[in-house]
Amino acid sequence: LNLKNNLIQYLFILIPLFLITGPFLPDLTLTIIGLLFIFVGYKKNYFKNINKNYFIVFFSIFCLIIFLRSIFSENIFLSLESSLFYFRFGLFSLAVYFLISKNEKTLKYLFVLFLAIYFALLIDSYYQLIFKKNIIGLIYENTQNFRVTSFFGDDEVLGSYVVRFFPLLMYLCFALNIKKKNAKYYLISFIIVCSFLIVVVSGERTPLALLIISSVLFLLSSKFLKKLIIPSVSIVIICLFSVMQFDNRIKSRFIDQTYNQIFAKDRLTIFSDIYEGHYKIALNMFIEKPFLGHGTKIFRHYCSKPENFVSENACSTHPHNILMQFMSETGLLGTFFYLLIIFGLSYFLLKNLYSLYFYKNQRLNDKFLSLVIFYFINLFPLLPSGNFFGNWLSVIYFFPAGLYIHEYYLYKKNK
């Protein structure tokens, strides 16, 4: 059993590295961890009181809903591709929860790997910016929109990867209990500056917005990080202006192109004509079936029909917004689960801010705060997003879920 526990630990640590290769390896690794956990959990009797874990009960009900909706969708087999085995993410989260509960040293190894990945992405992305190819010779060019993709190749997710894991790095930094404050300050400053530099050079606008939101939340919500407000903001601003002056394509991507897309018509456009088209289709789907939606992964099937045409390039694999995806594919029933999570996270953040600024008491410790911010920015409803039910993003969403459950119970215990 120790061999299997060690294997779960090593596979868990390697998932962030595997995510750079695409969705196949991390999803396969996650599935293997879940299967190993079934065997280990049965032997160790971990499943004895599982029905008392309301996270698992909540997730199980959600899985059942999307599965049943897929069975009654217009394209059953297409919809079942994303819903049939979605429960594997819950098994993985349980495995991580028990892993961290028994061996928190795993977090140390994970933090070291993340630092190495971020540093490598920083060096490689600027190498690609200058030499038009990355260090290992990968060449990628988007003739319509400027992008730097580093080791991700054809996948334009460099900025998304960095910003989505940014709060998790902060969590790991706090979880290590570094005794010297200066050392922790330097590490956190490096993480903040490194993340901004990578996201800016990636040319991805949504990740930049999410990174700004998460950074502001950290600086406002943590007593420890208050001292970093002025130096961090100053360094980031200087770096941003320097990078934009170095390459005019970056300035054009973030400022000129954004302005032209939003104000392309006489009226205000929602992000761009294409995104607005996605949202119109999603809204039509919701209006047609408001309670249960059309089923997961059905957006592409629905918008491909001539009678559902909205505008050129409006049809896609998903609506490019989490809230719109839940509304169109799962209806009010599925959207209720999503909004419940968003309201819960918002409640934690607002209650912490209220207590901090009116009573000088930080209710959420920095570890739990980091994970709350992780899910708040990863599930943020007001910006464009990837496919919620896509394998690559789902792995990221559920990667720290076991850590969240672990820290939540510690928070409730010490409250």
Short mmCIF file of N, CA and C in Angstrom, two decimals, residues 195-359:
data_model
loop_
_atom_site.label_atom_id
_atom_site.label_comp_id
_atom_site.label_asym_id
_atom_site.label_seq_id
_atom_site.Cartn_x
_atom_site.Cartn_y
_atom_site.Cartn_z
N SER A 195 4.66 36.12 -12.89
CA SER A 195 3.36 35.84 -13.49
C SER A 195 2.93 36.96 -14.42
N PHE A 196 3.09 38.20 -13.98
CA PHE A 196 2.71 39.33 -14.82
C PHE A 196 3.55 39.39 -16.10
N LEU A 197 4.84 39.16 -15.98
CA LEU A 197 5.71 39.22 -17.15
C LEU A 197 5.35 38.15 -18.18
N ILE A 198 5.02 36.96 -17.71
CA ILE A 198 4.65 35.88 -18.63
C ILE A 198 3.31 36.16 -19.29
N VAL A 199 2.32 36.57 -18.48
CA VAL A 199 0.97 36.80 -19.00
C VAL A 199 0.97 37.93 -20.03
N VAL A 200 1.71 38.99 -19.77
CA VAL A 200 1.76 40.12 -20.70
C VAL A 200 2.37 39.70 -22.03
N VAL A 201 3.46 38.98 -21.99
CA VAL A 201 4.13 38.59 -23.23
C VAL A 201 3.34 37.52 -23.98
N SER A 202 2.44 36.82 -23.29
CA SER A 202 1.62 35.80 -23.95
C SER A 202 0.61 36.42 -24.91
N GLY A 203 0.23 37.67 -24.65
CA GLY A 203 -0.75 38.34 -25.50
C GLY A 203 -2.18 37.98 -25.18
N GLU A 204 -2.43 37.31 -24.05
CA GLU A 204 -3.78 36.88 -23.68
C GLU A 204 -4.40 37.90 -22.73
N ARG A 205 -5.53 38.44 -23.14
CA ARG A 205 -6.13 39.55 -22.40
C ARG A 205 -6.95 39.11 -21.19
N THR A 206 -7.71 38.04 -21.34
CA THR A 206 -8.49 37.55 -20.19
C THR A 206 -7.60 37.15 -19.03
N PRO A 207 -6.51 36.38 -19.26
CA PRO A 207 -5.61 36.06 -18.15
C PRO A 207 -5.02 37.30 -17.47
N LEU A 208 -4.74 38.34 -18.25
CA LEU A 208 -4.21 39.56 -17.63
C LEU A 208 -5.25 40.18 -16.70
N ALA A 209 -6.50 40.23 -17.15
CA ALA A 209 -7.58 40.77 -16.30
C ALA A 209 -7.74 39.93 -15.04
N LEU A 210 -7.70 38.61 -15.18
CA LEU A 210 -7.85 37.72 -14.03
C LEU A 210 -6.67 37.85 -13.07
N LEU A 211 -5.48 38.06 -13.62
CA LEU A 211 -4.29 38.21 -12.77
C LEU A 211 -4.37 39.50 -11.97
N ILE A 212 -4.86 40.56 -12.58
CA ILE A 212 -5.03 41.83 -11.87
C ILE A 212 -6.07 41.67 -10.75
N ILE A 213 -7.18 41.00 -11.06
CA ILE A 213 -8.23 40.78 -10.06
C ILE A 213 -7.70 39.97 -8.88
N SER A 214 -7.02 38.87 -9.17
CA SER A 214 -6.51 38.01 -8.10
C SER A 214 -5.45 38.71 -7.27
N SER A 215 -4.59 39.50 -7.91
CA SER A 215 -3.55 40.24 -7.18
C SER A 215 -4.16 41.27 -6.24
N VAL A 216 -5.17 41.98 -6.73
CA VAL A 216 -5.86 42.98 -5.90
C VAL A 216 -6.52 42.29 -4.71
N LEU A 217 -7.16 41.15 -4.94
CA LEU A 217 -7.81 40.41 -3.85
C LEU A 217 -6.79 39.98 -2.80
N PHE A 218 -5.64 39.50 -3.25
CA PHE A 218 -4.60 39.10 -2.30
C PHE A 218 -4.11 40.29 -1.48
N LEU A 219 -3.83 41.39 -2.15
CA LEU A 219 -3.25 42.55 -1.47
C LEU A 219 -4.24 43.21 -0.51
N LEU A 220 -5.54 43.11 -0.82
CA LEU A 220 -6.56 43.70 0.04
C LEU A 220 -6.98 42.77 1.18
N SER A 221 -6.80 41.47 1.00
CA SER A 221 -7.39 40.50 1.94
C SER A 221 -6.40 39.89 2.92
N SER A 222 -5.11 40.15 2.74
CA SER A 222 -4.10 39.53 3.59
C SER A 222 -3.27 40.57 4.33
N LYS A 223 -3.22 40.46 5.64
CA LYS A 223 -2.37 41.36 6.43
C LYS A 223 -0.91 41.24 6.03
N PHE A 224 -0.49 40.01 5.82
CA PHE A 224 0.91 39.75 5.50
C PHE A 224 1.33 40.42 4.20
N LEU A 225 0.41 40.46 3.24
CA LEU A 225 0.76 40.97 1.91
C LEU A 225 0.59 42.48 1.77
N LYS A 226 0.05 43.13 2.80
CA LYS A 226 -0.15 44.58 2.72
C LYS A 226 1.15 45.34 2.46
N LYS A 227 2.23 44.83 3.05
CA LYS A 227 3.52 45.50 2.89
C LYS A 227 4.06 45.38 1.46
N LEU A 228 3.48 44.46 0.69
CA LEU A 228 3.96 44.25 -0.67
C LEU A 228 3.20 45.09 -1.70
N ILE A 229 2.18 45.83 -1.26
CA ILE A 229 1.35 46.57 -2.20
C ILE A 229 2.17 47.56 -3.03
N ILE A 230 2.87 48.46 -2.37
CA ILE A 230 3.61 49.50 -3.09
C ILE A 230 4.76 48.92 -3.92
N PRO A 231 5.66 48.11 -3.32
CA PRO A 231 6.77 47.59 -4.14
C PRO A 231 6.31 46.68 -5.29
N SER A 232 5.33 45.83 -5.04
CA SER A 232 4.87 44.90 -6.08
C SER A 232 4.21 45.65 -7.23
N VAL A 233 3.31 46.57 -6.88
CA VAL A 233 2.62 47.35 -7.91
C VAL A 233 3.61 48.17 -8.72
N SER A 234 4.57 48.76 -8.05
CA SER A 234 5.57 49.59 -8.73
C SER A 234 6.40 48.76 -9.71
N ILE A 235 6.86 47.61 -9.25
CA ILE A 235 7.68 46.74 -10.11
C ILE A 235 6.88 46.25 -11.31
N VAL A 236 5.64 45.84 -11.04
CA VAL A 236 4.78 45.33 -12.11
C VAL A 236 4.51 46.40 -13.16
N ILE A 237 4.18 47.63 -12.72
CA ILE A 237 3.91 48.72 -13.66
C ILE A 237 5.12 49.02 -14.52
N ILE A 238 6.29 49.08 -13.89
CA ILE A 238 7.52 49.35 -14.64
C ILE A 238 7.78 48.24 -15.67
N CYS A 239 7.57 47.00 -15.24
CA CYS A 239 7.79 45.86 -16.14
C CYS A 239 6.81 45.88 -17.31
N LEU A 240 5.54 46.18 -17.01
CA LEU A 240 4.52 46.20 -18.07
C LEU A 240 4.83 47.25 -19.12
N PHE A 241 5.17 48.46 -18.68
CA PHE A 241 5.49 49.52 -19.62
C PHE A 241 6.76 49.21 -20.41
N SER A 242 7.73 48.60 -19.74
CA SER A 242 8.98 48.26 -20.42
C SER A 242 8.75 47.23 -21.51
N VAL A 243 7.97 46.21 -21.19
CA VAL A 243 7.68 45.15 -22.17
C VAL A 243 6.90 45.70 -23.36
N MET A 244 5.90 46.56 -23.09
CA MET A 244 5.09 47.12 -24.17
C MET A 244 5.91 48.05 -25.06
N GLN A 245 6.87 48.76 -24.46
CA GLN A 245 7.74 49.62 -25.26
C GLN A 245 8.72 48.81 -26.09
N PHE A 246 9.09 47.65 -25.56
CA PHE A 246 10.06 46.80 -26.25
C PHE A 246 9.48 46.21 -27.52
N ASP A 247 8.22 45.83 -27.49
CA ASP A 247 7.58 45.23 -28.66
C ASP A 247 6.20 45.84 -28.85
N ASN A 248 6.02 46.57 -29.93
CA ASN A 248 4.76 47.28 -30.18
C ASN A 248 3.59 46.33 -30.40
N ARG A 249 3.87 45.08 -30.77
CA ARG A 249 2.78 44.11 -30.97
C ARG A 249 2.01 43.86 -29.68
N ILE A 250 2.70 43.90 -28.55
CA ILE A 250 2.04 43.67 -27.26
C ILE A 250 1.09 44.82 -26.94
N LYS A 251 1.56 46.04 -27.13
CA LYS A 251 0.69 47.21 -26.92
C LYS A 251 -0.51 47.16 -27.85
N SER A 252 -0.29 46.82 -29.11
CA SER A 252 -1.37 46.76 -30.08
C SER A 252 -2.41 45.70 -29.69
N ARG A 253 -1.93 44.57 -29.18
CA ARG A 253 -2.82 43.47 -28.80
C ARG A 253 -3.70 43.86 -27.61
N PHE A 254 -3.10 44.43 -26.58
CA PHE A 254 -3.83 44.71 -25.34
C PHE A 254 -4.65 46.00 -25.39
N ILE A 255 -4.17 46.99 -26.11
CA ILE A 255 -4.84 48.29 -26.08
C ILE A 255 -5.62 48.56 -27.37
N ASP A 256 -4.91 48.60 -28.49
CA ASP A 256 -5.55 48.98 -29.75
C ASP A 256 -6.61 47.97 -30.19
N GLN A 257 -6.24 46.69 -30.18
CA GLN A 257 -7.17 45.68 -30.65
C GLN A 257 -8.39 45.55 -29.74
N THR A 258 -8.17 45.66 -28.44
CA THR A 258 -9.28 45.60 -27.49
C THR A 258 -10.26 46.74 -27.73
N TYR A 259 -9.73 47.93 -27.91
CA TYR A 259 -10.57 49.11 -28.16
C TYR A 259 -11.35 48.95 -29.46
N ASN A 260 -10.68 48.51 -30.50
CA ASN A 260 -11.33 48.37 -31.81
C ASN A 260 -12.43 47.31 -31.79
N GLN A 261 -12.24 46.24 -31.01
CA GLN A 261 -13.25 45.19 -30.95
C GLN A 261 -14.48 45.61 -30.15
N ILE A 262 -14.26 46.32 -29.07
CA ILE A 262 -15.38 46.73 -28.22
C ILE A 262 -16.18 47.86 -28.84
N PHE A 263 -15.47 48.77 -29.55
CA PHE A 263 -16.14 49.92 -30.15
C PHE A 263 -16.15 49.84 -31.67
N ALA A 264 -16.28 48.61 -32.19
CA ALA A 264 -16.27 48.41 -33.64
C ALA A 264 -17.54 48.94 -34.29
N LYS A 265 -18.62 49.00 -33.54
CA LYS A 265 -19.90 49.46 -34.09
C LYS A 265 -20.33 50.74 -33.38
N ASP A 266 -21.49 51.22 -33.74
CA ASP A 266 -22.01 52.43 -33.11
C ASP A 266 -22.42 52.20 -31.66
N ARG A 267 -22.56 50.92 -31.31
CA ARG A 267 -22.92 50.57 -29.94
C ARG A 267 -21.77 49.80 -29.29
N LEU A 268 -21.90 49.61 -27.98
CA LEU A 268 -20.89 48.86 -27.23
C LEU A 268 -21.04 47.37 -27.52
N THR A 269 -19.95 46.71 -27.90
CA THR A 269 -19.97 45.27 -28.19
C THR A 269 -19.45 44.50 -26.99
N ILE A 270 -20.03 43.34 -26.71
CA ILE A 270 -19.58 42.52 -25.58
C ILE A 270 -18.30 41.80 -25.98
N PHE A 271 -17.17 42.38 -25.64
CA PHE A 271 -15.82 41.86 -25.91
C PHE A 271 -15.47 41.90 -27.40
N SER A 272 -16.28 41.29 -28.26
CA SER A 272 -16.05 41.31 -29.71
C SER A 272 -17.29 40.77 -30.41
N ASP A 273 -17.36 40.94 -31.73
CA ASP A 273 -18.49 40.42 -32.49
C ASP A 273 -18.63 38.91 -32.34
N ILE A 274 -17.49 38.23 -32.34
CA ILE A 274 -17.50 36.76 -32.25
C ILE A 274 -18.02 36.30 -30.90
N TYR A 275 -17.48 36.88 -29.83
CA TYR A 275 -17.95 36.52 -28.48
C TYR A 275 -19.43 36.84 -28.31
N GLU A 276 -19.84 37.98 -28.84
CA GLU A 276 -21.24 38.37 -28.73
C GLU A 276 -22.14 37.37 -29.45
N GLY A 277 -21.66 36.84 -30.57
CA GLY A 277 -22.39 35.81 -31.29
C GLY A 277 -22.53 34.53 -30.48
N HIS A 278 -21.43 34.14 -29.81
CA HIS A 278 -21.48 32.96 -28.93
C HIS A 278 -22.57 33.12 -27.87
N TYR A 279 -22.60 34.31 -27.27
CA TYR A 279 -23.52 34.54 -26.15
C TYR A 279 -24.97 34.59 -26.63
N LYS A 280 -25.19 35.09 -27.84
CA LYS A 280 -26.55 35.11 -28.39
C LYS A 280 -27.06 33.69 -28.60
N ILE A 281 -26.20 32.81 -29.12
CA ILE A 281 -26.58 31.42 -29.32
C ILE A 281 -26.89 30.76 -27.98
N ALA A 282 -26.02 30.98 -27.00
CA ALA A 282 -26.21 30.40 -25.66
C ALA A 282 -27.52 30.89 -25.04
N LEU A 283 -27.81 32.17 -25.23
CA LEU A 283 -29.05 32.73 -24.69
C LEU A 283 -30.28 32.11 -25.36
N ASN A 284 -30.19 31.90 -26.68
CA ASN A 284 -31.29 31.25 -27.39
C ASN A 284 -31.51 29.83 -26.88
N MET A 285 -30.42 29.14 -26.62
CA MET A 285 -30.52 27.78 -26.09
C MET A 285 -31.19 27.78 -24.73
N PHE A 286 -30.82 28.75 -23.90
CA PHE A 286 -31.40 28.85 -22.56
C PHE A 286 -32.89 29.16 -22.63
N ILE A 287 -33.27 30.06 -23.52
CA ILE A 287 -34.68 30.43 -23.66
C ILE A 287 -35.51 29.22 -24.11
N GLU A 288 -34.94 28.40 -24.99
CA GLU A 288 -35.66 27.22 -25.49
C GLU A 288 -35.86 26.17 -24.39
N LYS A 289 -34.83 25.94 -23.58
CA LYS A 289 -34.92 24.94 -22.51
C LYS A 289 -34.34 25.52 -21.22
N PRO A 290 -35.07 26.39 -20.56
CA PRO A 290 -34.53 27.13 -19.42
C PRO A 290 -34.26 26.30 -18.17
N PHE A 291 -34.99 25.24 -17.95
CA PHE A 291 -34.84 24.51 -16.69
C PHE A 291 -33.71 23.49 -16.73
N LEU A 292 -33.63 22.68 -17.78
CA LEU A 292 -32.62 21.61 -17.85
C LEU A 292 -31.53 21.85 -18.89
N GLY A 293 -31.69 22.83 -19.76
CA GLY A 293 -30.70 23.08 -20.79
C GLY A 293 -30.72 22.00 -21.87
N HIS A 294 -29.72 22.05 -22.75
CA HIS A 294 -29.68 21.12 -23.89
C HIS A 294 -28.75 19.94 -23.66
N GLY A 295 -27.95 19.97 -22.59
CA GLY A 295 -26.99 18.89 -22.34
C GLY A 295 -25.57 19.34 -22.58
N THR A 296 -24.64 18.78 -21.81
CA THR A 296 -23.23 19.15 -21.95
C THR A 296 -22.72 18.81 -23.35
N LYS A 297 -21.89 19.69 -23.87
CA LYS A 297 -21.23 19.54 -25.17
C LYS A 297 -22.18 19.69 -26.37
N ILE A 298 -23.43 20.13 -26.12
CA ILE A 298 -24.41 20.23 -27.19
C ILE A 298 -24.37 21.59 -27.89
N PHE A 299 -23.64 22.55 -27.34
CA PHE A 299 -23.56 23.88 -27.96
C PHE A 299 -23.13 23.76 -29.42
N ARG A 300 -22.08 22.98 -29.68
CA ARG A 300 -21.56 22.82 -31.05
C ARG A 300 -22.59 22.16 -31.97
N HIS A 301 -23.36 21.24 -31.42
CA HIS A 301 -24.38 20.55 -32.20
C HIS A 301 -25.54 21.50 -32.53
N TYR A 302 -25.91 22.31 -31.56
CA TYR A 302 -27.03 23.25 -31.73
C TYR A 302 -26.70 24.34 -32.75
N CYS A 303 -25.53 24.96 -32.59
CA CYS A 303 -25.21 26.12 -33.44
C CYS A 303 -24.85 25.72 -34.87
N SER A 304 -24.57 24.43 -35.10
CA SER A 304 -24.23 23.97 -36.45
C SER A 304 -25.46 23.84 -37.35
N LYS A 305 -26.66 23.88 -36.76
CA LYS A 305 -27.90 23.78 -37.54
C LYS A 305 -28.17 25.12 -38.23
N PRO A 306 -28.51 25.10 -39.51
CA PRO A 306 -28.76 26.34 -40.26
C PRO A 306 -29.82 27.23 -39.62
N GLU A 307 -30.85 26.59 -39.03
CA GLU A 307 -31.95 27.39 -38.45
C GLU A 307 -31.52 28.15 -37.18
N ASN A 308 -30.36 27.78 -36.63
CA ASN A 308 -29.88 28.44 -35.41
C ASN A 308 -28.76 29.43 -35.69
N PHE A 309 -28.57 29.76 -36.98
CA PHE A 309 -27.52 30.70 -37.37
C PHE A 309 -27.76 32.08 -36.75
N VAL A 310 -26.71 32.67 -36.21
CA VAL A 310 -26.80 34.00 -35.61
C VAL A 310 -25.95 35.01 -36.37
N SER A 311 -24.67 34.67 -36.57
CA SER A 311 -23.76 35.53 -37.31
C SER A 311 -22.54 34.73 -37.72
N GLU A 312 -21.71 35.31 -38.57
CA GLU A 312 -20.50 34.64 -39.01
C GLU A 312 -19.56 34.39 -37.83
N ASN A 313 -18.99 33.20 -37.80
CA ASN A 313 -18.01 32.78 -36.77
C ASN A 313 -18.60 32.70 -35.36
N ALA A 314 -19.93 32.75 -35.24
CA ALA A 314 -20.55 32.66 -33.91
C ALA A 314 -20.58 31.22 -33.40
N CYS A 315 -20.63 30.27 -34.31
CA CYS A 315 -20.69 28.87 -33.90
C CYS A 315 -19.31 28.38 -33.47
N SER A 316 -19.28 27.68 -32.36
CA SER A 316 -18.02 27.18 -31.81
C SER A 316 -18.30 25.91 -31.00
N THR A 317 -17.29 25.42 -30.32
CA THR A 317 -17.45 24.21 -29.51
C THR A 317 -18.12 24.50 -28.17
N HIS A 318 -18.07 25.75 -27.73
CA HIS A 318 -18.66 26.14 -26.44
C HIS A 318 -18.88 27.65 -26.45
N PRO A 319 -19.65 28.20 -25.50
CA PRO A 319 -20.01 29.63 -25.54
C PRO A 319 -18.89 30.60 -25.13
N HIS A 320 -17.76 30.08 -24.66
CA HIS A 320 -16.63 30.92 -24.22
C HIS A 320 -16.98 31.82 -23.03
N ASN A 321 -17.88 31.34 -22.20
CA ASN A 321 -18.17 31.99 -20.93
C ASN A 321 -18.81 30.94 -20.02
N ILE A 322 -18.29 30.80 -18.82
CA ILE A 322 -18.76 29.72 -17.94
C ILE A 322 -20.24 29.86 -17.61
N LEU A 323 -20.65 31.05 -17.24
CA LEU A 323 -22.06 31.26 -16.87
C LEU A 323 -22.98 30.93 -18.04
N MET A 324 -22.64 31.42 -19.25
CA MET A 324 -23.46 31.16 -20.42
C MET A 324 -23.46 29.68 -20.78
N GLN A 325 -22.34 29.01 -20.53
CA GLN A 325 -22.28 27.58 -20.81
C GLN A 325 -23.19 26.79 -19.88
N PHE A 326 -23.17 27.13 -18.62
CA PHE A 326 -24.06 26.46 -17.67
C PHE A 326 -25.52 26.72 -18.01
N MET A 327 -25.85 27.95 -18.35
CA MET A 327 -27.22 28.30 -18.67
C MET A 327 -27.71 27.54 -19.91
N SER A 328 -26.90 27.49 -20.95
CA SER A 328 -27.33 26.88 -22.21
C SER A 328 -27.29 25.36 -22.17
N GLU A 329 -26.32 24.78 -21.47
CA GLU A 329 -26.14 23.33 -21.51
C GLU A 329 -26.75 22.60 -20.31
N THR A 330 -26.88 23.27 -19.18
CA THR A 330 -27.44 22.61 -17.99
C THR A 330 -28.68 23.31 -17.44
N GLY A 331 -29.04 24.46 -18.01
CA GLY A 331 -30.24 25.17 -17.58
C GLY A 331 -30.15 25.71 -16.17
N LEU A 332 -31.27 26.09 -15.63
CA LEU A 332 -31.32 26.66 -14.29
C LEU A 332 -30.85 25.68 -13.22
N LEU A 333 -31.12 24.39 -13.45
CA LEU A 333 -30.75 23.38 -12.46
C LEU A 333 -29.24 23.30 -12.30
N GLY A 334 -28.52 23.20 -13.40
CA GLY A 334 -27.06 23.14 -13.33
C GLY A 334 -26.46 24.47 -12.94
N THR A 335 -27.07 25.57 -13.42
CA THR A 335 -26.56 26.90 -13.10
C THR A 335 -26.67 27.19 -11.61
N PHE A 336 -27.66 26.61 -10.96
CA PHE A 336 -27.82 26.76 -9.51
C PHE A 336 -26.57 26.28 -8.78
N PHE A 337 -26.01 25.13 -9.19
CA PHE A 337 -24.80 24.59 -8.56
C PHE A 337 -23.63 25.55 -8.76
N TYR A 338 -23.50 26.06 -9.98
CA TYR A 338 -22.40 26.99 -10.28
C TYR A 338 -22.53 28.28 -9.46
N LEU A 339 -23.72 28.86 -9.45
CA LEU A 339 -23.92 30.12 -8.72
C LEU A 339 -23.76 29.93 -7.22
N LEU A 340 -24.14 28.76 -6.72
CA LEU A 340 -23.98 28.47 -5.30
C LEU A 340 -22.50 28.53 -4.91
N ILE A 341 -21.64 28.00 -5.77
CA ILE A 341 -20.19 28.04 -5.53
C ILE A 341 -19.69 29.48 -5.57
N ILE A 342 -20.11 30.23 -6.60
CA ILE A 342 -19.67 31.62 -6.74
C ILE A 342 -20.10 32.46 -5.55
N PHE A 343 -21.35 32.31 -5.12
CA PHE A 343 -21.85 33.08 -3.97
C PHE A 343 -21.12 32.66 -2.69
N GLY A 344 -20.82 31.37 -2.55
CA GLY A 344 -20.09 30.90 -1.38
C GLY A 344 -18.69 31.49 -1.31
N LEU A 345 -18.00 31.51 -2.44
CA LEU A 345 -16.66 32.10 -2.50
C LEU A 345 -16.71 33.60 -2.23
N SER A 346 -17.69 34.26 -2.83
CA SER A 346 -17.85 35.71 -2.62
C SER A 346 -18.13 36.02 -1.16
N TYR A 347 -18.94 35.18 -0.53
CA TYR A 347 -19.26 35.35 0.89
C TYR A 347 -17.99 35.28 1.74
N PHE A 348 -17.14 34.28 1.47
CA PHE A 348 -15.88 34.16 2.21
C PHE A 348 -15.03 35.42 2.05
N LEU A 349 -14.90 35.88 0.81
CA LEU A 349 -14.03 37.04 0.53
C LEU A 349 -14.58 38.31 1.16
N LEU A 350 -15.87 38.53 1.02
CA LEU A 350 -16.47 39.77 1.56
C LEU A 350 -16.47 39.76 3.09
N LYS A 351 -16.74 38.61 3.68
CA LYS A 351 -16.73 38.51 5.14
C LYS A 351 -15.33 38.75 5.68
N ASN A 352 -14.33 38.24 4.97
CA ASN A 352 -12.94 38.44 5.38
C ASN A 352 -12.55 39.91 5.27
N LEU A 353 -12.94 40.56 4.16
CA LEU A 353 -12.64 41.97 3.96
C LEU A 353 -13.32 42.83 5.02
N TYR A 354 -14.57 42.54 5.31
CA TYR A 354 -15.32 43.29 6.32
C TYR A 354 -14.65 43.18 7.69
N SER A 355 -14.28 41.96 8.05
CA SER A 355 -13.64 41.72 9.35
C SER A 355 -12.27 42.38 9.42
N LEU A 356 -11.55 42.36 8.31
CA LEU A 356 -10.19 42.90 8.28
C LEU A 356 -10.18 44.41 8.42
N TYR A 357 -11.09 45.08 7.73
CA TYR A 357 -11.05 46.53 7.70
C TYR A 357 -11.89 47.21 8.78
N PHE A 358 -12.82 46.48 9.38
CA PHE A 358 -13.63 47.07 10.43
C PHE A 358 -13.22 46.59 11.83
N TYR A 359 -12.67 45.37 11.88
CA TYR A 359 -12.28 44.80 13.18
C TYR A 359 -10.81 44.43 13.25
#
